[in-house]
């Protein structure tokens, strides 16, 4: 339980951390791409400055082609230098202060040489201007051009590096987030399966408990309606059978064992119990499948004949008397007992109590006579018919 508790609290924090990390890296990615755009803009301005300086060099010689346009050339030159100054000012936040100061100084020195060259061209000293261009202007422009291209390359490299770092960081963050979320889902899936297994086990245990309870209830009901020694239905079950059959034909046989008490006295109660179990088995063998054998208690039994046919009841009574008369092997001793059977037959309309009383009266008649036989108490003439079986 403690481990599950940790999982419940730890993995939501991991997910939250992954989300925060992804958000932070996304912000950094946007920021780095912004810096890349700044570096790219710096490179573009440096390239434009380089182009303007090159145009300014070419502009000097326009005075040779058109002697009447020095004012126009001066105007164009002023506009070009204004744009150059604007570009240098715009580079203030992109280049370091020292780098910008050095670059500005180099541009101004280049302007100074161009001004001298322009002055020579203005007074017609073309040869001196060409010499000045070869000795100072072109070498100085070459150095300035190389420096600007170096700064352009640095800006381009910085832009590419910012883009690469941004993409790499985003990739790593997304990988971490995917792994964390995947791991979290895996954990949730495991917990889900574990919960399902626990629920299934709980339901299984509940079903076992319900089955056990049902078995116990069935056992209690069985014990309440059956004899503990023989397993036969008891007097309570007999009452239910008789009450349920009051509206149809019934036949009831009461069986009382003869000479049972001497067996208990001489061989003991355990032997008596074995004898009762043996008698119950023979009674079950003597009746039909639809008939019911009941133990009333002590050495008394009852048989409910399905259908209440008198001829069938008499045949069953004969078989019972004959079966019980056979010797029993009890505790290594041959034991002989008999059965006195009272038979009562009803054609319907008589309650079970009356039927039981009639059968008992018939059985008592046998007991008072020769024993070991059966008698029939028959309606409607209420005449006792005694028939002994020897």
Short mmCIF file of C-alpha atoms in Angstrom, two decimals:
data_model
loop_
_atom_site.label_atom_id
_atom_site.label_comp_id
_atom_site.label_asym_id
_atom_site.label_seq_id
_atom_site.Cartn_x
_atom_site.Cartn_y
_atom_site.Cartn_z
CA UNK A 1 0.00 0.00 0.00
CA UNK A 2 2.87 2.34 0.74
CA UNK A 3 4.40 1.78 -2.69
CA UNK A 4 1.10 2.44 -4.42
CA UNK A 5 0.77 5.67 -2.45
CA UNK A 6 4.18 6.79 -3.69
CA UNK A 7 3.18 6.03 -7.27
CA UNK A 8 0.00 8.06 -6.87
CA UNK A 9 1.94 11.14 -5.81
CA UNK A 10 5.27 10.72 -7.65
CA UNK A 11 4.11 10.21 -11.22
CA UNK A 12 1.72 13.18 -11.35
CA UNK A 13 4.68 15.31 -10.24
CA UNK A 14 6.83 13.76 -12.98
CA UNK A 15 4.14 14.56 -15.53
CA UNK A 16 3.84 18.13 -14.24
CA UNK A 17 7.65 18.49 -14.38
CA UNK A 18 7.68 17.17 -17.95
CA UNK A 19 4.99 19.65 -18.96
CA UNK A 20 6.86 22.53 -17.27
CA UNK A 21 10.13 21.41 -18.90
CA UNK A 22 8.50 21.24 -22.30
CA UNK A 23 6.96 24.68 -21.81
CA UNK A 24 10.28 26.13 -20.68
CA UNK A 25 12.19 24.63 -23.57
CA UNK A 26 9.52 25.82 -26.00
CA UNK A 27 9.95 29.33 -24.63
CA UNK A 28 13.75 28.99 -24.93
CA UNK A 29 13.32 27.67 -28.46
CA UNK A 30 11.31 30.73 -29.43
CA UNK A 31 13.86 32.97 -27.73
CA UNK A 32 16.80 31.30 -29.47
CA UNK A 33 15.10 31.51 -32.84
CA UNK A 34 14.54 35.18 -32.11
CA UNK A 35 18.25 35.60 -31.41
CA UNK A 36 18.97 33.76 -34.64
CA UNK A 37 16.81 36.26 -36.49
CA UNK A 38 18.69 39.11 -34.77
CA UNK A 39 22.05 37.67 -35.88
CA UNK A 40 20.68 37.19 -39.38
CA UNK A 41 19.54 40.83 -39.41
CA UNK A 42 23.02 41.90 -38.21
CA UNK A 43 24.60 39.93 -41.05
CA UNK A 44 22.22 41.56 -43.51
CA UNK A 45 23.07 45.08 -42.27
CA UNK A 46 26.81 44.35 -42.41
CA UNK A 47 26.39 43.10 -45.96
CA UNK A 48 24.46 46.24 -46.88
CA UNK A 49 27.16 48.41 -45.30
CA UNK A 50 29.82 46.61 -47.29
CA UNK A 51 27.83 47.16 -50.50
CA UNK A 52 27.40 50.87 -49.75
CA UNK A 53 31.13 51.30 -49.14
CA UNK A 54 31.81 49.60 -52.46
CA UNK A 55 29.28 51.88 -54.23
CA UNK A 56 30.89 54.89 -52.57
CA UNK A 57 34.23 53.90 -54.08
CA UNK A 58 32.70 53.65 -57.56
CA UNK A 59 30.88 56.94 -57.10
CA UNK A 60 34.19 58.88 -57.07
CA UNK A 61 34.80 58.29 -60.74
CA UNK A 62 31.43 59.53 -61.96
CA UNK A 63 32.93 63.04 -62.02
CA UNK A 64 35.18 61.97 -64.88
CA UNK A 65 32.27 60.93 -67.06
CA UNK A 66 30.26 64.05 -66.33
CA UNK A 67 32.23 67.19 -65.50
CA UNK A 68 29.03 69.10 -64.92
CA UNK A 69 27.64 66.86 -62.18
CA UNK A 70 29.86 67.36 -59.12
CA UNK A 71 26.88 68.62 -57.19
CA UNK A 72 24.89 65.52 -58.09
CA UNK A 73 27.79 63.26 -57.11
CA UNK A 74 28.21 65.13 -53.84
CA UNK A 75 24.50 64.70 -53.13
CA UNK A 76 24.63 60.95 -53.83
CA UNK A 77 27.76 60.63 -51.76
CA UNK A 78 26.10 62.41 -48.85
CA UNK A 79 23.05 60.14 -49.05
CA UNK A 80 25.25 57.04 -49.15
CA UNK A 81 27.23 58.12 -46.09
CA UNK A 82 24.01 58.94 -44.24
CA UNK A 83 22.77 55.40 -44.85
CA UNK A 84 26.14 54.06 -43.72
CA UNK A 85 25.89 56.03 -40.48
CA UNK A 86 22.35 54.75 -39.91
CA UNK A 87 23.57 51.19 -40.41
CA UNK A 88 26.40 51.70 -37.92
CA UNK A 89 23.94 53.12 -35.41
CA UNK A 90 21.61 50.14 -35.92
CA UNK A 91 24.51 47.78 -35.23
CA UNK A 92 25.11 49.32 -31.80
CA UNK A 93 23.05 46.62 -30.01
CA UNK A 94 24.41 43.74 -32.08
CA UNK A 95 28.17 44.35 -32.01
CA UNK A 96 30.26 44.94 -28.94
CA UNK A 97 31.13 48.55 -28.11
CA UNK A 98 34.81 48.04 -28.92
CA UNK A 99 34.06 46.28 -32.19
CA UNK A 100 31.60 48.96 -33.25
CA UNK A 101 34.04 51.76 -32.33
CA UNK A 102 36.86 50.12 -34.28
CA UNK A 103 34.62 49.52 -37.29
CA UNK A 104 33.36 53.14 -37.21
CA UNK A 105 36.95 54.37 -37.04
CA UNK A 106 37.91 52.23 -40.05
CA UNK A 107 34.94 53.54 -42.06
CA UNK A 108 35.84 57.13 -41.22
CA UNK A 109 39.46 56.54 -42.24
CA UNK A 110 38.23 55.09 -45.52
CA UNK A 111 35.99 58.13 -46.01
CA UNK A 112 38.99 60.41 -45.41
CA UNK A 113 41.00 58.70 -48.15
CA UNK A 114 38.03 58.85 -50.52
CA UNK A 115 37.62 62.55 -49.82
CA UNK A 116 41.27 63.16 -50.76
CA UNK A 117 40.81 61.11 -53.90
CA UNK A 118 37.61 63.00 -54.75
CA UNK A 119 39.47 66.29 -54.27
CA UNK A 120 42.19 65.26 -56.70
CA UNK A 121 39.60 64.24 -59.27
CA UNK A 122 37.81 67.55 -58.79
CA UNK A 123 40.92 69.53 -59.83
CA UNK A 124 41.73 67.20 -62.69
CA UNK A 125 44.62 65.34 -61.10
CA UNK A 126 43.53 61.98 -62.35
CA UNK A 127 46.95 60.37 -62.30
CA UNK A 128 47.55 61.31 -58.68
CA UNK A 129 44.03 60.03 -57.84
CA UNK A 130 44.75 56.69 -59.51
CA UNK A 131 48.00 56.35 -57.61
CA UNK A 132 46.23 57.21 -54.35
CA UNK A 133 43.54 54.63 -55.10
CA UNK A 134 46.10 51.93 -55.80
CA UNK A 135 48.26 52.73 -52.78
CA UNK A 136 45.67 53.56 -50.13
CA UNK A 137 42.03 53.39 -51.21
CA UNK A 138 41.94 49.87 -52.57
CA UNK A 139 44.11 48.28 -49.81
CA UNK A 140 42.10 50.05 -47.13
CA UNK A 141 38.81 49.01 -48.74
CA UNK A 142 40.10 45.45 -49.01
CA UNK A 143 40.88 45.37 -45.30
CA UNK A 144 37.51 46.94 -44.44
CA UNK A 145 35.72 44.52 -46.77
CA UNK A 146 37.49 41.53 -45.19
CA UNK A 147 36.58 42.75 -41.74
CA UNK A 148 32.92 43.21 -42.67
CA UNK A 149 32.79 39.73 -44.24
CA UNK A 150 34.36 38.32 -41.08
CA UNK A 151 31.69 40.01 -39.00
CA UNK A 152 29.03 38.72 -41.42
CA UNK A 153 30.36 35.18 -41.05
CA UNK A 154 30.36 35.49 -37.27
CA UNK A 155 26.75 36.71 -37.33
CA UNK A 156 25.75 33.87 -39.68
CA UNK A 157 27.49 31.30 -37.46
CA UNK A 158 25.81 32.72 -34.36
CA UNK A 159 22.40 32.55 -36.09
CA UNK A 160 22.98 28.94 -37.15
CA UNK A 161 24.23 27.99 -33.68
CA UNK A 162 21.16 29.54 -32.04
CA UNK A 163 18.90 27.63 -34.42
CA UNK A 164 20.72 24.36 -33.79
CA UNK A 165 20.66 24.78 -30.01
CA UNK A 166 16.96 25.66 -30.13
CA UNK A 167 16.11 22.62 -32.24
CA UNK A 168 18.29 20.30 -30.15
CA UNK A 169 16.84 21.54 -26.87
CA UNK A 170 13.31 21.16 -28.19
CA UNK A 171 14.06 17.65 -29.44
CA UNK A 172 15.58 16.60 -26.11
CA UNK A 173 12.69 18.13 -24.16
CA UNK A 174 10.10 16.45 -26.34
CA UNK A 175 11.92 13.12 -25.97
CA UNK A 176 11.98 13.50 -22.20
CA UNK A 177 8.31 14.47 -22.15
CA UNK A 178 7.32 11.54 -24.38
CA UNK A 179 9.34 9.10 -22.26
CA UNK A 180 7.86 10.48 -19.04
CA UNK A 181 4.31 10.39 -20.37
CA UNK A 182 4.84 6.92 -21.81
CA UNK A 183 6.27 5.70 -18.52
CA UNK A 184 3.36 7.27 -16.67
CA UNK A 185 0.84 5.61 -18.95
CA UNK A 186 2.67 2.31 -18.46
CA UNK A 187 2.45 2.76 -14.70
CA UNK A 188 -1.22 3.64 -14.92
CA UNK A 189 -1.83 0.59 -17.09
CA UNK A 190 -0.06 -1.63 -14.55
CA UNK A 191 -2.05 -0.13 -11.70
CA UNK A 192 -5.24 -0.55 -13.75
CA UNK A 193 -4.48 -4.24 -14.32
CA UNK A 194 -3.51 -4.67 -10.66
CA UNK A 195 -6.79 -3.03 -9.62
CA UNK A 196 -8.74 -5.25 -12.00
CA UNK A 197 -6.98 -8.33 -10.65
CA UNK A 198 -7.69 -7.24 -7.09
CA UNK A 199 -11.35 -6.62 -7.98
CA UNK A 200 -11.59 -9.98 -9.72
CA UNK A 201 -10.00 -11.68 -6.72
CA UNK A 202 -12.38 -9.85 -4.39
CA UNK A 203 -15.36 -10.90 -6.53
CA UNK A 204 -14.00 -14.45 -6.59
CA UNK A 205 -13.68 -14.47 -2.82
CA UNK A 206 -17.17 -13.00 -2.50
CA UNK A 207 -18.50 -15.70 -4.80
CA UNK A 208 -16.73 -18.35 -2.74
CA UNK A 209 -18.24 -16.84 0.40
CA UNK A 210 -21.69 -16.78 -1.21
CA UNK A 211 -21.30 -20.38 -2.40
CA UNK A 212 -20.13 -21.42 1.06
CA UNK A 213 -23.05 -19.58 2.62
CA UNK A 214 -25.44 -21.24 0.19
CA UNK A 215 -23.90 -24.63 1.01
CA UNK A 216 -24.24 -23.93 4.72
CA UNK A 217 -27.84 -22.83 4.26
CA UNK A 218 -28.55 -25.93 2.17
CA UNK A 219 -26.87 -28.06 4.83
CA UNK A 220 -28.89 -26.40 7.58
CA UNK A 221 -32.09 -26.91 5.60
CA UNK A 222 -31.09 -30.52 4.96
CA UNK A 223 -30.26 -31.10 8.61
CA UNK A 224 -33.54 -29.51 9.62
CA UNK A 225 -35.51 -31.90 7.40
CA UNK A 226 -33.34 -35.06 7.52
CA UNK A 227 -32.23 -37.55 10.11
CA UNK A 228 -28.60 -37.12 11.15
CA UNK A 229 -27.92 -40.86 11.56
CA UNK A 230 -29.48 -42.36 8.43
CA UNK A 231 -29.75 -39.32 6.17
CA UNK A 232 -33.43 -40.07 5.60
CA UNK A 233 -36.11 -37.35 5.72
CA UNK A 234 -37.33 -36.79 9.29
CA UNK A 235 -40.75 -36.28 10.90
CA UNK A 236 -40.83 -32.63 9.85
CA UNK A 237 -40.43 -33.63 6.20
CA UNK A 238 -43.13 -36.31 6.63
CA UNK A 239 -45.56 -33.68 7.91
CA UNK A 240 -44.86 -31.49 4.86
CA UNK A 241 -45.34 -34.45 2.50
CA UNK A 242 -48.66 -35.42 4.10
CA UNK A 243 -49.96 -31.84 4.21
CA UNK A 244 -49.00 -31.35 0.58
CA UNK A 245 -50.91 -34.45 -0.47
CA UNK A 246 -54.22 -33.89 1.33
CA UNK A 247 -56.05 -33.21 -1.95
CA UNK A 248 -54.94 -36.45 -3.67
CA UNK A 249 -54.72 -40.17 -2.99
CA UNK A 250 -52.10 -41.13 -0.41
CA UNK A 251 -50.83 -44.26 1.24
CA UNK A 252 -48.75 -44.23 4.40
CA UNK A 253 -46.78 -47.08 5.93
CA UNK A 254 -45.57 -46.90 9.52
CA UNK A 255 -42.71 -49.29 10.27
CA UNK A 256 -41.74 -50.22 13.82
CA UNK A 257 -38.84 -52.62 14.44
CA UNK A 258 -39.44 -55.72 16.57
CA UNK A 259 -36.85 -56.83 19.11
CA UNK A 260 -34.73 -53.71 18.68
CA UNK A 261 -34.31 -52.96 22.37
CA UNK A 262 -32.40 -56.20 23.14
CA UNK A 263 -29.83 -55.25 20.46
CA UNK A 264 -29.21 -51.91 22.19
CA UNK A 265 -29.05 -53.54 25.61
CA UNK A 266 -26.74 -56.42 24.64
CA UNK A 267 -24.51 -54.91 21.94
CA UNK A 268 -24.64 -51.21 22.84
CA UNK A 269 -26.01 -48.08 21.24
CA UNK A 270 -23.33 -48.03 18.52
CA UNK A 271 -24.50 -51.44 17.35
CA UNK A 272 -28.08 -50.18 17.54
CA UNK A 273 -27.15 -47.22 15.31
CA UNK A 274 -25.50 -49.58 12.82
CA UNK A 275 -28.65 -51.66 12.79
CA UNK A 276 -30.82 -48.62 12.11
CA UNK A 277 -28.55 -47.63 9.21
CA UNK A 278 -28.83 -51.17 7.83
CA UNK A 279 -32.61 -51.14 8.14
CA UNK A 280 -32.84 -47.78 6.35
CA UNK A 281 -30.82 -49.21 3.43
CA UNK A 282 -33.15 -52.22 3.14
CA UNK A 283 -36.21 -49.98 3.30
CA UNK A 284 -34.87 -47.88 0.45
CA UNK A 285 -34.24 -51.03 -1.56
CA UNK A 286 -37.76 -52.32 -0.90
CA UNK A 287 -39.68 -49.23 -2.06
CA UNK A 288 -40.11 -47.73 -5.53
CA UNK A 289 -38.14 -44.77 -6.84
CA UNK A 290 -41.10 -42.39 -6.36
CA UNK A 291 -41.74 -43.49 -2.76
CA UNK A 292 -40.24 -41.71 0.25
CA UNK A 293 -38.68 -43.43 3.29
CA UNK A 294 -38.72 -41.37 6.52
CA UNK A 295 -37.18 -41.98 9.92
CA UNK A 296 -39.52 -40.75 12.63
CA UNK A 297 -37.12 -41.38 15.49
CA UNK A 298 -35.87 -44.31 17.57
CA UNK A 299 -36.72 -47.53 15.70
CA UNK A 300 -39.73 -46.07 13.86
CA UNK A 301 -39.83 -45.38 10.12
CA UNK A 302 -42.49 -44.32 7.65
CA UNK A 303 -42.98 -44.76 3.92
CA UNK A 304 -45.11 -42.45 1.79
CA UNK A 305 -46.46 -44.31 -1.26
CA UNK A 306 -46.79 -42.09 -4.32
CA UNK A 307 -50.30 -42.26 -5.76
CA UNK A 308 -51.90 -44.05 -2.80
CA UNK A 309 -52.66 -47.25 -4.68
CA UNK A 310 -53.77 -49.92 -2.15
CA UNK A 311 -52.33 -52.87 -4.11
CA UNK A 312 -48.98 -51.13 -4.45
CA UNK A 313 -48.96 -50.23 -0.73
CA UNK A 314 -49.60 -53.89 0.20
CA UNK A 315 -46.79 -55.13 -2.09
CA UNK A 316 -44.35 -52.58 -0.63
CA UNK A 317 -45.36 -53.58 2.92
CA UNK A 318 -44.72 -57.25 2.08
CA UNK A 319 -41.27 -56.46 0.71
CA UNK A 320 -40.41 -54.37 3.77
CA UNK A 321 -41.43 -57.12 6.20
CA UNK A 322 -39.48 -59.70 4.22
CA UNK A 323 -36.37 -57.49 3.87
CA UNK A 324 -36.16 -56.58 7.55
CA UNK A 325 -36.67 -60.22 8.57
CA UNK A 326 -33.37 -61.17 6.92
CA UNK A 327 -30.46 -61.38 9.47
CA UNK A 328 -28.04 -58.44 9.93
CA UNK A 329 -24.29 -58.65 10.59
CA UNK A 330 -23.68 -56.16 13.41
CA UNK A 331 -20.36 -55.94 15.25
CA UNK A 332 -19.46 -59.46 14.15
CA UNK A 333 -22.74 -60.82 15.45
CA UNK A 334 -25.75 -62.06 13.53
CA UNK A 335 -28.77 -60.06 14.58
CA UNK A 336 -32.40 -60.76 13.72
CA UNK A 337 -35.20 -58.26 14.06
CA UNK A 338 -38.60 -57.88 12.51
CA UNK A 339 -40.88 -55.15 11.28
CA UNK A 340 -44.49 -54.40 12.21
CA UNK A 341 -46.08 -52.27 9.46
CA UNK A 342 -49.29 -50.31 9.63
CA UNK A 343 -50.81 -49.21 6.33
CA UNK A 344 -53.33 -46.37 5.87
CA UNK A 345 -54.80 -45.46 2.51
CA UNK A 346 -56.73 -42.31 1.68
CA UNK A 347 -58.63 -41.39 -1.49
CA UNK A 348 -58.18 -37.69 -0.75
CA UNK A 349 -59.88 -35.23 1.57
CA UNK A 350 -58.24 -36.50 4.78
CA UNK A 351 -55.56 -34.51 6.53
CA UNK A 352 -52.11 -35.92 7.21
CA UNK A 353 -52.68 -36.13 10.94
CA UNK A 354 -55.68 -38.40 10.46
CA UNK A 355 -53.77 -40.57 7.98
CA UNK A 356 -50.84 -40.87 10.39
CA UNK A 357 -53.21 -41.81 13.22
CA UNK A 358 -54.86 -44.51 11.09
CA UNK A 359 -51.52 -46.01 10.10
CA UNK A 360 -50.39 -45.97 13.72
CA UNK A 361 -53.56 -47.76 14.75
CA UNK A 362 -52.96 -50.46 12.14
CA UNK A 363 -49.35 -50.87 13.24
CA UNK A 364 -50.37 -51.12 16.88
CA UNK A 365 -52.74 -53.92 15.90
CA UNK A 366 -49.83 -55.84 14.40
CA UNK A 367 -47.73 -55.20 17.49
CA UNK A 368 -50.46 -56.59 19.70
CA UNK A 369 -50.64 -59.74 17.58
CA UNK A 370 -47.92 -61.85 16.06
CA UNK A 371 -45.59 -58.98 15.09
CA UNK A 372 -43.46 -59.30 11.99
CA UNK A 373 -46.30 -58.49 9.62
CA UNK A 374 -48.56 -55.67 8.41
CA UNK A 375 -52.14 -54.49 8.75
CA UNK A 376 -54.21 -52.15 6.55
CA UNK A 377 -56.58 -49.50 7.89
CA UNK A 378 -58.94 -48.81 4.97
CA UNK A 379 -61.59 -46.15 4.43
CA UNK A 380 -64.57 -45.76 4.18
CA UNK A 381 -65.72 -48.66 6.36
CA UNK A 382 -62.91 -48.09 8.90
CA UNK A 383 -62.19 -51.78 9.06
CA UNK A 384 -58.87 -53.08 10.31
CA UNK A 385 -57.46 -55.80 8.13
CA UNK A 386 -54.59 -57.73 9.73
CA UNK A 387 -52.21 -59.76 7.71
CA UNK A 388 -49.18 -61.22 9.38
CA UNK A 389 -46.12 -62.37 7.42
CA UNK A 390 -44.11 -65.15 9.02
#
